[in-house]
PDB file of C-alpha atoms and ligand atoms in Angstrom:
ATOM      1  CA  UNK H   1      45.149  -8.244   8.793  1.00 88.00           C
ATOM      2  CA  UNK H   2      46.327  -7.506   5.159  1.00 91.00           C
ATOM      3  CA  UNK H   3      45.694  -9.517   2.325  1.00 95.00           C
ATOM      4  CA  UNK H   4      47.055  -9.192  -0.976  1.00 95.00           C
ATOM      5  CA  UNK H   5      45.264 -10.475  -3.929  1.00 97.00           C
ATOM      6  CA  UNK H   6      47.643 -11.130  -6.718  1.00 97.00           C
ATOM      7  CA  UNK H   7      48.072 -13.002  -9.748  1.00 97.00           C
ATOM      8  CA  UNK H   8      48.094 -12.987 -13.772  1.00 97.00           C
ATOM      9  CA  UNK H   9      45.731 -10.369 -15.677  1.00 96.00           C
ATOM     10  CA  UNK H  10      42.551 -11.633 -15.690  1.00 95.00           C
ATOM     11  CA  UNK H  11      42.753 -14.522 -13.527  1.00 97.00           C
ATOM     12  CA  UNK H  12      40.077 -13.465 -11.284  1.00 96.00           C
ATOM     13  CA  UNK H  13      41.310 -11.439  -8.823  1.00 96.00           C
ATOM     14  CA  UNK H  14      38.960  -8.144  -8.880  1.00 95.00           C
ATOM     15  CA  UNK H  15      36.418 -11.110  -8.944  1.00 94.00           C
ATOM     16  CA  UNK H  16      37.587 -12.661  -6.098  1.00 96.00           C
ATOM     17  CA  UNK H  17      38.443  -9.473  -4.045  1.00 96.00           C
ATOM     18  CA  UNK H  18      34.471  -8.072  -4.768  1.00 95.00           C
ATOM     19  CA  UNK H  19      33.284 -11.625  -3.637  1.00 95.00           C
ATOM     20  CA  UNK H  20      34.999 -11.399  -0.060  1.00 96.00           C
ATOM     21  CA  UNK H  21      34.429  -8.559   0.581  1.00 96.00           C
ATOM     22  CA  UNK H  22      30.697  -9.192  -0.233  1.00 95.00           C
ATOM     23  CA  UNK H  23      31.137 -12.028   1.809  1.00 94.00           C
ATOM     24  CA  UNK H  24      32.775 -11.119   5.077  1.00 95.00           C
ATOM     25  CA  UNK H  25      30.787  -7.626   4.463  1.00 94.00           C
ATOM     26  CA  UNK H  26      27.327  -9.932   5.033  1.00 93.00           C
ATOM     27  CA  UNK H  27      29.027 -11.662   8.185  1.00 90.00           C
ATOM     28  CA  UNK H  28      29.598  -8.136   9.636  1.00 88.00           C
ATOM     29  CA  UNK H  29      33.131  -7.569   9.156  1.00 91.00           C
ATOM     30  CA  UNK H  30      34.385  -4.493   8.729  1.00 91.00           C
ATOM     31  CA  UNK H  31      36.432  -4.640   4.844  1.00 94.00           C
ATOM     32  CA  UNK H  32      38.948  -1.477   3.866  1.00 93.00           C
ATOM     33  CA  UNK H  33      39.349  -2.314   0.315  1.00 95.00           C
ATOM     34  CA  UNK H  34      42.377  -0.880  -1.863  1.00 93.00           C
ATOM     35  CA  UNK H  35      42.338  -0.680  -5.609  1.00 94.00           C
ATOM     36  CA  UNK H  36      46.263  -1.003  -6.339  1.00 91.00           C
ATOM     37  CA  UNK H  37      45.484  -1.694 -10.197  1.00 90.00           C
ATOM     38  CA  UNK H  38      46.226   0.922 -12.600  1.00 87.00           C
ATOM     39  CA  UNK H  39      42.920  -0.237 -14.313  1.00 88.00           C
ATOM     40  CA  UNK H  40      41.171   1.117 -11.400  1.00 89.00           C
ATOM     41  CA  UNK H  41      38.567  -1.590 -11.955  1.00 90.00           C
ATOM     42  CA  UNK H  42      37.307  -2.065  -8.187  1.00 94.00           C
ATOM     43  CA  UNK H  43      34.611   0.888  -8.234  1.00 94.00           C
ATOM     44  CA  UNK H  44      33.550  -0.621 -11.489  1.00 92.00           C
ATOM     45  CA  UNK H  45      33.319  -4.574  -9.921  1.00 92.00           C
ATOM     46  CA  UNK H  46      31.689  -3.080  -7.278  1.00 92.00           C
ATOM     47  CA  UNK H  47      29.284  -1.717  -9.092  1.00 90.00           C
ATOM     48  CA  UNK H  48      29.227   2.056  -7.829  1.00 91.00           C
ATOM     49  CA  UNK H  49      27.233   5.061  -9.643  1.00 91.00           C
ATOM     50  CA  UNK H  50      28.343   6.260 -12.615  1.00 91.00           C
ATOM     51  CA  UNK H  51      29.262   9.601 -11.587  1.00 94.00           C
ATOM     52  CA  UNK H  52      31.070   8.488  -8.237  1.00 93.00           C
ATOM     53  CA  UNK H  53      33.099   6.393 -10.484  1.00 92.00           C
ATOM     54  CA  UNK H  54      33.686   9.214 -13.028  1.00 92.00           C
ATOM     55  CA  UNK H  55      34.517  11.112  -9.922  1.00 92.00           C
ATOM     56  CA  UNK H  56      37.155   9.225  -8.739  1.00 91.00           C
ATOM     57  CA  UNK H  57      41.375  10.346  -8.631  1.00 89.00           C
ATOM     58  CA  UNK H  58      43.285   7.654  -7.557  1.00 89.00           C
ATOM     59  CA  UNK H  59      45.828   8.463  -4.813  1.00 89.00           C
ATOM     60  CA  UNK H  60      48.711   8.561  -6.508  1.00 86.00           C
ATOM     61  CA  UNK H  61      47.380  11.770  -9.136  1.00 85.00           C
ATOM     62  CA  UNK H  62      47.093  13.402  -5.922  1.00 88.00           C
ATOM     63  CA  UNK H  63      49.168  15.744  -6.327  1.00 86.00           C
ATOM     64  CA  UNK H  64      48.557  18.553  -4.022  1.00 88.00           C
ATOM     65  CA  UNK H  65      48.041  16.280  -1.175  1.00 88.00           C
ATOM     66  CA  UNK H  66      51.169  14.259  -1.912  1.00 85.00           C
ATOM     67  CA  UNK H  67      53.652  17.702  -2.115  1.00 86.00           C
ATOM     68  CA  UNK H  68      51.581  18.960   1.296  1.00 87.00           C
ATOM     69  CA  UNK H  69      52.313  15.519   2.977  1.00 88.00           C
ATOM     70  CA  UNK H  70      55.927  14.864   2.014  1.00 85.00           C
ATOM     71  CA  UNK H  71      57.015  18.448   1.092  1.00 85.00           C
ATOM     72  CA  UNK H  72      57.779  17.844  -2.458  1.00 83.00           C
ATOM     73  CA  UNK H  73      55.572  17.946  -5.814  1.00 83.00           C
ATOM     74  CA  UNK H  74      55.477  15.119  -7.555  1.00 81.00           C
ATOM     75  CA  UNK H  75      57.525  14.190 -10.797  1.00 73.00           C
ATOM     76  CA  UNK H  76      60.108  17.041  -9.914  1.00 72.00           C
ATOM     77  CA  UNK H  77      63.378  15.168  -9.808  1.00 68.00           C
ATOM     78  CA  UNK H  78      66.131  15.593  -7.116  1.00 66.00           C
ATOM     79  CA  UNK H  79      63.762  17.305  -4.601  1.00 69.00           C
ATOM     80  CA  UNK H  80      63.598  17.148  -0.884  1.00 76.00           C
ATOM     81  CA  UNK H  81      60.994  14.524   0.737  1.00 76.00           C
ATOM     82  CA  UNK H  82      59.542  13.225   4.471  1.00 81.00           C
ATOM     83  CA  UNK H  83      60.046   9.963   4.484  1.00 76.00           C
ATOM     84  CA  UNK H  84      57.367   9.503   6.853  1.00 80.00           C
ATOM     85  CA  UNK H  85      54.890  11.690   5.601  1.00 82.00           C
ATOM     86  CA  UNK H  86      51.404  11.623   7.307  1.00 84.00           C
ATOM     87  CA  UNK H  87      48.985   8.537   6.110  1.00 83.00           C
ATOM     88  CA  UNK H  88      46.916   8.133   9.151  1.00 81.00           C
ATOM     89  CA  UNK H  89      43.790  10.474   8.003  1.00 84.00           C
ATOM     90  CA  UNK H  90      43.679   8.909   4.230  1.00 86.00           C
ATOM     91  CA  UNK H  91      40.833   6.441   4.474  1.00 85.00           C
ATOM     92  CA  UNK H  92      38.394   8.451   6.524  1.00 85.00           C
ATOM     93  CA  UNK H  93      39.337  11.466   3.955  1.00 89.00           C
ATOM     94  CA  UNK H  94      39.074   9.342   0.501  1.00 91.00           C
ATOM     95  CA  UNK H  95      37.611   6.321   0.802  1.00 92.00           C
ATOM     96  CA  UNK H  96      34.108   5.552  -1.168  1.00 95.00           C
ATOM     97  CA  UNK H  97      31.766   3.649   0.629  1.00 93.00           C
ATOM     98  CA  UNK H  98      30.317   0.169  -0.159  1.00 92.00           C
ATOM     99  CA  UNK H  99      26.959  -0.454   2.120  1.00 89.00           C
ATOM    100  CA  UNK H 100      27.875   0.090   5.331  1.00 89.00           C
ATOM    101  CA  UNK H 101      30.560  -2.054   6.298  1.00 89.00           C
ATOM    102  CA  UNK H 102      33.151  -1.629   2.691  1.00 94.00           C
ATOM    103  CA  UNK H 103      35.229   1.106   1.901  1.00 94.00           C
ATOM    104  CA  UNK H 104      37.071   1.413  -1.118  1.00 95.00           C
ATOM    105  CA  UNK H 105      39.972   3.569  -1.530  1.00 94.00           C
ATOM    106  CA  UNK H 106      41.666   3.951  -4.982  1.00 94.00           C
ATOM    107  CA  UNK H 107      45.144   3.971  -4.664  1.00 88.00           C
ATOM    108  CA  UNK H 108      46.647   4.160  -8.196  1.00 84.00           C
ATOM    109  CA  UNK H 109      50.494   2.257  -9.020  1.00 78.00           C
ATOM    110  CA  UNK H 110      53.070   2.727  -7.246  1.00 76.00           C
ATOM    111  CA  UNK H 111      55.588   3.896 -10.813  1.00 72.00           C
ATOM    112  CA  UNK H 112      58.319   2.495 -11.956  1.00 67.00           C
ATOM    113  CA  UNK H 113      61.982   2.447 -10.076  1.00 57.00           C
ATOM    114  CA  UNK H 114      63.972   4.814 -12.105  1.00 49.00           C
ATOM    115  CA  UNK H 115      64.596   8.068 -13.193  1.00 41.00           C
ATOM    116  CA  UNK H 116      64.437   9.625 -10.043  1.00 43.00           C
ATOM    117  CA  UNK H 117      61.426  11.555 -10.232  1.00 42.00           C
ATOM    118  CA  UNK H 118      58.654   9.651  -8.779  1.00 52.00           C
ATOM    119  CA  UNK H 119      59.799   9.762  -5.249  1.00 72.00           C
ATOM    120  CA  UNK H 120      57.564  11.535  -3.517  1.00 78.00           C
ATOM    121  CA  UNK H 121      54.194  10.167  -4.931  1.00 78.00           C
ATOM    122  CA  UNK H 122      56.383   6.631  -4.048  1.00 79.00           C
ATOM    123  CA  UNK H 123      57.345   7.766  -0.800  1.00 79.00           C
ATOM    124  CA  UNK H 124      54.050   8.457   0.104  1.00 81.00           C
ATOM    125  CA  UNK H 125      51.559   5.560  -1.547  1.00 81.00           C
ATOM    126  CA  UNK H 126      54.414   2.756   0.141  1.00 80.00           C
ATOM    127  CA  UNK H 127      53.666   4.800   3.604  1.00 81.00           C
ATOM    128  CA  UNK H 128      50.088   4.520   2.763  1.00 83.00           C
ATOM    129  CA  UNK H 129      50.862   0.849   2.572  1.00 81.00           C
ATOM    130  CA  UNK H 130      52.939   0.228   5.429  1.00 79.00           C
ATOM    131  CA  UNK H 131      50.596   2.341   8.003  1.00 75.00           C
ATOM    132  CA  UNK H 132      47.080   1.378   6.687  1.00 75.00           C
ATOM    133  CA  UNK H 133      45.638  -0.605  10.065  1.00 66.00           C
ATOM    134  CA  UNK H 134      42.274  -0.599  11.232  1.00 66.00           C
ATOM    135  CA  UNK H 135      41.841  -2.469  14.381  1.00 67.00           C
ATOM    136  CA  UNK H 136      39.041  -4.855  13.872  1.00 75.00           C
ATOM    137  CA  UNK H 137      39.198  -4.153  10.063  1.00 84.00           C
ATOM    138  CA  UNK H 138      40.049  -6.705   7.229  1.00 93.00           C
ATOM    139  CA  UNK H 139      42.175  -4.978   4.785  1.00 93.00           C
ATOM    140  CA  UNK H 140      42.065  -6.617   1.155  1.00 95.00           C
ATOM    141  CA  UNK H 141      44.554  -4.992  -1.770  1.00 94.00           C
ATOM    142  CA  UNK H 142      43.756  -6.140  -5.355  1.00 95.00           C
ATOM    143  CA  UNK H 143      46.817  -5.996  -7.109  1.00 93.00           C
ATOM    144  CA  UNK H 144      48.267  -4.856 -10.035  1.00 91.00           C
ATOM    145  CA  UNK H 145      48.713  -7.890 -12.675  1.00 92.00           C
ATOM    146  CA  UNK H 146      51.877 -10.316 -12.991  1.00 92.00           C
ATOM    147  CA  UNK H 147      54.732  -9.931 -10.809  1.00 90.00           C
ATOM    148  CA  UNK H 148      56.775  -6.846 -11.995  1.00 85.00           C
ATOM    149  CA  UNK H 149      55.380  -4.491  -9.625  1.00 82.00           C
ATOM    150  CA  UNK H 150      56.286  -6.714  -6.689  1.00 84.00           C
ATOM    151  CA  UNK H 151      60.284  -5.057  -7.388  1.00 80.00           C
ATOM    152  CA  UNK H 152      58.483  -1.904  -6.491  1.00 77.00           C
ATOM    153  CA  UNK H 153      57.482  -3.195  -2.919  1.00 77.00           C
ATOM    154  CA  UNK H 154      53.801  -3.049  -3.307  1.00 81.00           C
ATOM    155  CA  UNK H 155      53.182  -5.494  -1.314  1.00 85.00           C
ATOM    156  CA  UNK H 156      55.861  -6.268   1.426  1.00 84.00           C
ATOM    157  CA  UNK H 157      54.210  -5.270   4.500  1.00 85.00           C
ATOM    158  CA  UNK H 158      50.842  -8.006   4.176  1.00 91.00           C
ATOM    159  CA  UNK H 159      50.480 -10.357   6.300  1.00 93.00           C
ATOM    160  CA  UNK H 160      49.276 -12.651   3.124  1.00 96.00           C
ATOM    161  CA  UNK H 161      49.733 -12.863  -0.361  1.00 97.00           C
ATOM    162  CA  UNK H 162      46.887 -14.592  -2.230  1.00 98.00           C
ATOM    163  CA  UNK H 163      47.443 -15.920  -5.289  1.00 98.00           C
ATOM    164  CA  UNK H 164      44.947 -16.529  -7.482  1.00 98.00           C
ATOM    165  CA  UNK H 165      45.367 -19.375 -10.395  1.00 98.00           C
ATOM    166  CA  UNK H 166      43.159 -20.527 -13.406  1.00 98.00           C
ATOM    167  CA  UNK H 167      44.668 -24.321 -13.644  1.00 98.00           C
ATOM    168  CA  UNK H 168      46.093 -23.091 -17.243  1.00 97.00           C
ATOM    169  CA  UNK H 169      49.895 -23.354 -17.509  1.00 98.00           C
ATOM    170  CA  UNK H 170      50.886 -19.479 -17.805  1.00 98.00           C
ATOM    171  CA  UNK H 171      48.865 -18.662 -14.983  1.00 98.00           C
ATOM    172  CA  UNK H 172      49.156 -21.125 -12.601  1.00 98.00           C
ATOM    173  CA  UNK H 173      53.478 -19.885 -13.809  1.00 98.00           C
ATOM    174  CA  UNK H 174      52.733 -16.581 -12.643  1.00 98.00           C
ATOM    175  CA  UNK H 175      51.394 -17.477  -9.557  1.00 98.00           C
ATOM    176  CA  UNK H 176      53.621 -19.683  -8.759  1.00 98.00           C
ATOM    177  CA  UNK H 177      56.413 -16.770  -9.513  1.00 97.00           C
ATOM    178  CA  UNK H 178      54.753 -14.634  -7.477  1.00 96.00           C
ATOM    179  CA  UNK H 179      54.492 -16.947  -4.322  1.00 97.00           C
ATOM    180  CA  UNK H 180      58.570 -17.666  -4.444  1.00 96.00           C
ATOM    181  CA  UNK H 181      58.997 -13.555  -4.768  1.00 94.00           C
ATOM    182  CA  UNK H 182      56.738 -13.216  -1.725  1.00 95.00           C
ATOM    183  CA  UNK H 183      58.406 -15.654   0.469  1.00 95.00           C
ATOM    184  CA  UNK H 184      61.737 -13.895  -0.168  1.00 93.00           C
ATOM    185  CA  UNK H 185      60.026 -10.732   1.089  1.00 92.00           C
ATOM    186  CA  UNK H 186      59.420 -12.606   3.867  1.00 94.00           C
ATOM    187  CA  UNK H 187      55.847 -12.493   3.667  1.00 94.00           C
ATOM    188  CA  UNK H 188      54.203 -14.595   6.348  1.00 89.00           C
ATOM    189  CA  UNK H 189      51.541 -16.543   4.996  1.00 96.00           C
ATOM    190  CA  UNK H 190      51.496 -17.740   0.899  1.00 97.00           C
ATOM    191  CA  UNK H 191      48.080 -19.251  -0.364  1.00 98.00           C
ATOM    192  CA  UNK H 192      47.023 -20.396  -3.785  1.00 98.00           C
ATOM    193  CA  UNK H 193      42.927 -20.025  -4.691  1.00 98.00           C
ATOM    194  CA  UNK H 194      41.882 -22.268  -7.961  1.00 98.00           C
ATOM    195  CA  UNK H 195      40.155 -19.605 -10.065  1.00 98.00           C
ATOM    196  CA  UNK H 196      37.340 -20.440 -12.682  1.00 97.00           C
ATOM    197  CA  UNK H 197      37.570 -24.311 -11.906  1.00 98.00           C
ATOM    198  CA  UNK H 198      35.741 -26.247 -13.734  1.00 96.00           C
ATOM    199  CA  UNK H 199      35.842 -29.879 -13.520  1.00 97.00           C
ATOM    200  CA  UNK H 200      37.587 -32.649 -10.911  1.00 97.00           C
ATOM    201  CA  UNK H 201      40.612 -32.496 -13.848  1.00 98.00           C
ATOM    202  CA  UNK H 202      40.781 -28.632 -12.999  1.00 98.00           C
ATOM    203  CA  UNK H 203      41.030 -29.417  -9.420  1.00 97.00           C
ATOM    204  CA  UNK H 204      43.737 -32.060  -9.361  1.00 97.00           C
ATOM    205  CA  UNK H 205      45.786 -30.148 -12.166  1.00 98.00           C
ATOM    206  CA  UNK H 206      46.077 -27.342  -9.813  1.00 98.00           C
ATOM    207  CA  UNK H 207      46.789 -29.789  -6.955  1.00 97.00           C
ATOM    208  CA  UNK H 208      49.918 -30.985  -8.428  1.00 98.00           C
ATOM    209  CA  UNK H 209      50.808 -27.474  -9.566  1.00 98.00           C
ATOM    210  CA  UNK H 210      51.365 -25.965  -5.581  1.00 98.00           C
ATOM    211  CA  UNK H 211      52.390 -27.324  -1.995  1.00 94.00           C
ATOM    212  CA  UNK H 212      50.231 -29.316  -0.328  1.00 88.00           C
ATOM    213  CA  UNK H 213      47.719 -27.383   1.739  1.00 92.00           C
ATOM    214  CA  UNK H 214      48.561 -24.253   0.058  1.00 96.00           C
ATOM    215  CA  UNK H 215      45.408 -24.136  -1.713  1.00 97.00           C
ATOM    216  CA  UNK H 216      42.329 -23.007   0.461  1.00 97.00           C
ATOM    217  CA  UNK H 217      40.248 -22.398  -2.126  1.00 97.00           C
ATOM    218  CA  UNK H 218      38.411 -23.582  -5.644  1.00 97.00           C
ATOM    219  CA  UNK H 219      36.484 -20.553  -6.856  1.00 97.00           C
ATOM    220  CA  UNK H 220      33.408 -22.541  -9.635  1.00 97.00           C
ATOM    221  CA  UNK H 221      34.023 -21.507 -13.359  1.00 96.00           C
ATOM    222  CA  UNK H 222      30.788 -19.950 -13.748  1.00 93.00           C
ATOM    223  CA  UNK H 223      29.557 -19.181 -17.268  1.00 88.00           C
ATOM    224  CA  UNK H 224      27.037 -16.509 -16.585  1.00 84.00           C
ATOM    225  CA  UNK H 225      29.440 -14.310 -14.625  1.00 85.00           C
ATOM    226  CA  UNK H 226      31.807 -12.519 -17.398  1.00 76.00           C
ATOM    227  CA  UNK H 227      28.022 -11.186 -19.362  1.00 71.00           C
ATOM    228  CA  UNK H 228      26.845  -9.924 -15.765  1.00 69.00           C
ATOM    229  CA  UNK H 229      30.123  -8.120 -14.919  1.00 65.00           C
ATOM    230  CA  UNK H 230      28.699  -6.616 -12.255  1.00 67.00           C
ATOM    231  CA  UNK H 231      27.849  -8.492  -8.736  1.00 67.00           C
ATOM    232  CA  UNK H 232      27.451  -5.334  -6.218  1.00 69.00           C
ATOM    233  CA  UNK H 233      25.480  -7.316  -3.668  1.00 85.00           C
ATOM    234  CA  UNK H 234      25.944 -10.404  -1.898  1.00 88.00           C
ATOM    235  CA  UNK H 235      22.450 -11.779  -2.589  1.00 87.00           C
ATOM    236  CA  UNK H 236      23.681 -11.625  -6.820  1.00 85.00           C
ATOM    237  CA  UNK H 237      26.812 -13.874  -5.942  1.00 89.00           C
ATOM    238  CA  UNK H 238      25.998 -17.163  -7.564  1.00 89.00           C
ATOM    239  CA  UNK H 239      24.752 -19.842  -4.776  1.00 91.00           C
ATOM    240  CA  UNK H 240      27.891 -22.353  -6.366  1.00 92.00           C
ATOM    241  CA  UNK H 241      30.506 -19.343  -5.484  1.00 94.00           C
ATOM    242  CA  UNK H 242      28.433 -18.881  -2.460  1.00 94.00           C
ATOM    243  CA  UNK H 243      28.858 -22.022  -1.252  1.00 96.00           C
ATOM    244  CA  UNK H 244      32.858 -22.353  -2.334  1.00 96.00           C
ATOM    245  CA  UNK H 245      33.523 -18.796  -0.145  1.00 96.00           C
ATOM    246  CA  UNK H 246      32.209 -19.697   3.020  1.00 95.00           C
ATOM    247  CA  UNK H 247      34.361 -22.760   2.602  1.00 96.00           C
ATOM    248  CA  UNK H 248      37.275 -20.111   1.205  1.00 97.00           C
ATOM    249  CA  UNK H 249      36.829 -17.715   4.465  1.00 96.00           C
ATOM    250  CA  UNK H 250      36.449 -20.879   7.441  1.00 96.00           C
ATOM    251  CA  UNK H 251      39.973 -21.860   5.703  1.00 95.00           C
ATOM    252  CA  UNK H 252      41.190 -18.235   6.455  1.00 95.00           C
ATOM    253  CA  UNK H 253      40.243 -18.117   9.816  1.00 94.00           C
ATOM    254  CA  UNK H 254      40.935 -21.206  10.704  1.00 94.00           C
ATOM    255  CA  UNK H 255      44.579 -20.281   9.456  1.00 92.00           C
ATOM    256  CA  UNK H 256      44.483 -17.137  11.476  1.00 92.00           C
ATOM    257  CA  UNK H 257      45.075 -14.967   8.210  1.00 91.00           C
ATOM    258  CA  UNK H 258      41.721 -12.810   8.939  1.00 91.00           C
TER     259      UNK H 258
HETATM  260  N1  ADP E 301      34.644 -17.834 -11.264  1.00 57.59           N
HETATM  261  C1  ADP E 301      34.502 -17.267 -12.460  1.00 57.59           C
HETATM  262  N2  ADP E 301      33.740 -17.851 -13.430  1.00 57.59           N
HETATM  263  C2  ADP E 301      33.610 -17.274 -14.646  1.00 57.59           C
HETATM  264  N3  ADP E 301      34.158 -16.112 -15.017  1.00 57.59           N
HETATM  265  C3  ADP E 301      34.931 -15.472 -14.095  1.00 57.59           C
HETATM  266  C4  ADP E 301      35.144 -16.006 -12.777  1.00 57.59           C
HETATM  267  N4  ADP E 301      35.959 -15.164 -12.098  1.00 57.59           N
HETATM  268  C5  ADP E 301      36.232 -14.138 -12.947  1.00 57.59           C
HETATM  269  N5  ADP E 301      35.621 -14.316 -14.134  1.00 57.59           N
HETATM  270  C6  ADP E 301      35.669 -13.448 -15.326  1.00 57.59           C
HETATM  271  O1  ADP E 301      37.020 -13.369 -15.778  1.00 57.59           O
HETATM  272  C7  ADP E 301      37.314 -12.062 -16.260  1.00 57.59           C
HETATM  273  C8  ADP E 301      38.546 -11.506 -15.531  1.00 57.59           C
HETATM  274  O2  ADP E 301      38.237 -11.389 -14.158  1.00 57.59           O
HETATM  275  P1  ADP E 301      38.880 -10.246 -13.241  1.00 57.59           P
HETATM  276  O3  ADP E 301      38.387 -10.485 -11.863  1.00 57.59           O
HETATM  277  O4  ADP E 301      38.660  -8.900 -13.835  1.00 57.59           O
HETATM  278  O5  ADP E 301      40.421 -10.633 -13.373  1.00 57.59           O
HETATM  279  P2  ADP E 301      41.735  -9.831 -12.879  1.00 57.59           P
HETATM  280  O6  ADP E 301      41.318  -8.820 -11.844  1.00 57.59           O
HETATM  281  O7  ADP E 301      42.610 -10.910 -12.315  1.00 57.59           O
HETATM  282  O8  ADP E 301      42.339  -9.225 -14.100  1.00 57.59           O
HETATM  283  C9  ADP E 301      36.052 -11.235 -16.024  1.00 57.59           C
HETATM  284  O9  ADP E 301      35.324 -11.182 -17.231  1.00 57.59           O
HETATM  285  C10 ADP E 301      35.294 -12.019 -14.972  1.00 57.59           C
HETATM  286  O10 ADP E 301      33.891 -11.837 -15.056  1.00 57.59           O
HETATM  287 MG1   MG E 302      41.616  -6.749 -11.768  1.00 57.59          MG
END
């Protein structure tokens, strides 16, 4: 199962993505996590070591792997490529490891249409993408803010897009942008979580903002969160967000989505 997690900046998704994870992670579900943000704020959420995040090139600067896999060097316009270049060894080769049952791989942007020359690092992150499956494995990618990048088909081979909405009008507008991109890509299943919802007002504002049922989810505005930054275990996630996620995941699998 893929999810995407998607939505305006700082709506919540690295948030939300760290707190699944966390969460199906503790129920013994096995989590591939990709950081598609050029931020590269995942190892950071997740609260890795210092020098493993210092450490980190995203897969897209790889350069030397990316001309050995498709047969052309990145940024060199009008070159040769495989379209199918090899993917299937990538996670067990780059990912970082969260506890036992997370990985994290840090996949960089997939650039800009245009110009011509990055094909190859293109070519290769979208087959990334499209051939990342782990039986048995949950695979969560926290997006790249806004909807631009959707042109640049980051995400058309999920099985779910996730958007994630504070009930504020610009990004409940983005999210609601992204969900009508998504369903012309044909994506499968389109769901809505409230992010940083804080009172019954919140809650029925974002009600009349989406389809019914579309919303499985009210994440709790929680104050403390933004000064602690950093929730790397499942025993820090506030008992209120606690409480919301196992409500959040019995929606998803009762939808079939994981
Ligand atoms: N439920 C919440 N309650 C309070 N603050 C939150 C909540 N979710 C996220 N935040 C804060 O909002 C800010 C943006 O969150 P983040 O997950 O980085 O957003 P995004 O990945 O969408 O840009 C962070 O400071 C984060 O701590
Ligand atoms: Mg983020």
């Amino acid at each position: 199962m893929k999810l995407a997690i998607t939505g305006k900046g700082g709506a919540g998704k690295t948030t939300f993505t760290v707190f699944l994870s966390l969460f199906l992670a503790e129920f013994k579900k096995k989590v591939t996590v990709i950081d598609g943000d050029s931020t590269m704020n995942l190892p950071v959420a997740f609260g890795l070591p210092v020098d493993v995040i210092k450490a980190v090139t995203p897969l897209s600067e790889m350069d030397k792997l990316i001309e050995e896999r498709t047969g052309a060097k990145p940024g060199v316009p009008g070159s040769f490529f495989k379209m199918n270049p090899k993917v299937d060894d990538i996670s067990d080769k780059f990912a970082l490891h969260v506890g036992d049952a997370i990985r994290l791989l840090v996949m960089g942007t997939i650039a800009k249409a245009g110009g011509g020359c990055a094909c190859s690092e293109n070519v290769f992150l979208r087959a990334f993408l499209t051939h990342l499956f782990i039986a048995d494995e949950i695979l969560i990618l926290d997006m790249e803010a806004g909807i631009e990048h959707l042109g640049r088909g980051t995400i058309e081979n999920v099985d779910t897009v996730l958007a994630i909405a504070e009930p504020d009008p610009c990004s409940i507008d983005v999210a609601q942008k992204i969900l009508g991109m998504s369903r012309d890509l044909g994506i499968k299943n389109l769901k809505v979580i409230g992010s940083k919802v804080g009172s019954a007002e919140d809650k029925s504002y974002l009600k009349d903002c989406f389809p019914e049922d579309s919303i499985i989810g009210m994440v709790p505005f929680e104050p403390g969160l933004r000064r602690r930054g950093v929730v790397p275990s499942f025993a820090g996630i506030p008992e209120s967000i606690r409480n919301e996620f196992a409500v959040i995941v019995k929606n998803l699998e009762k939808q079939k989505i994981i």
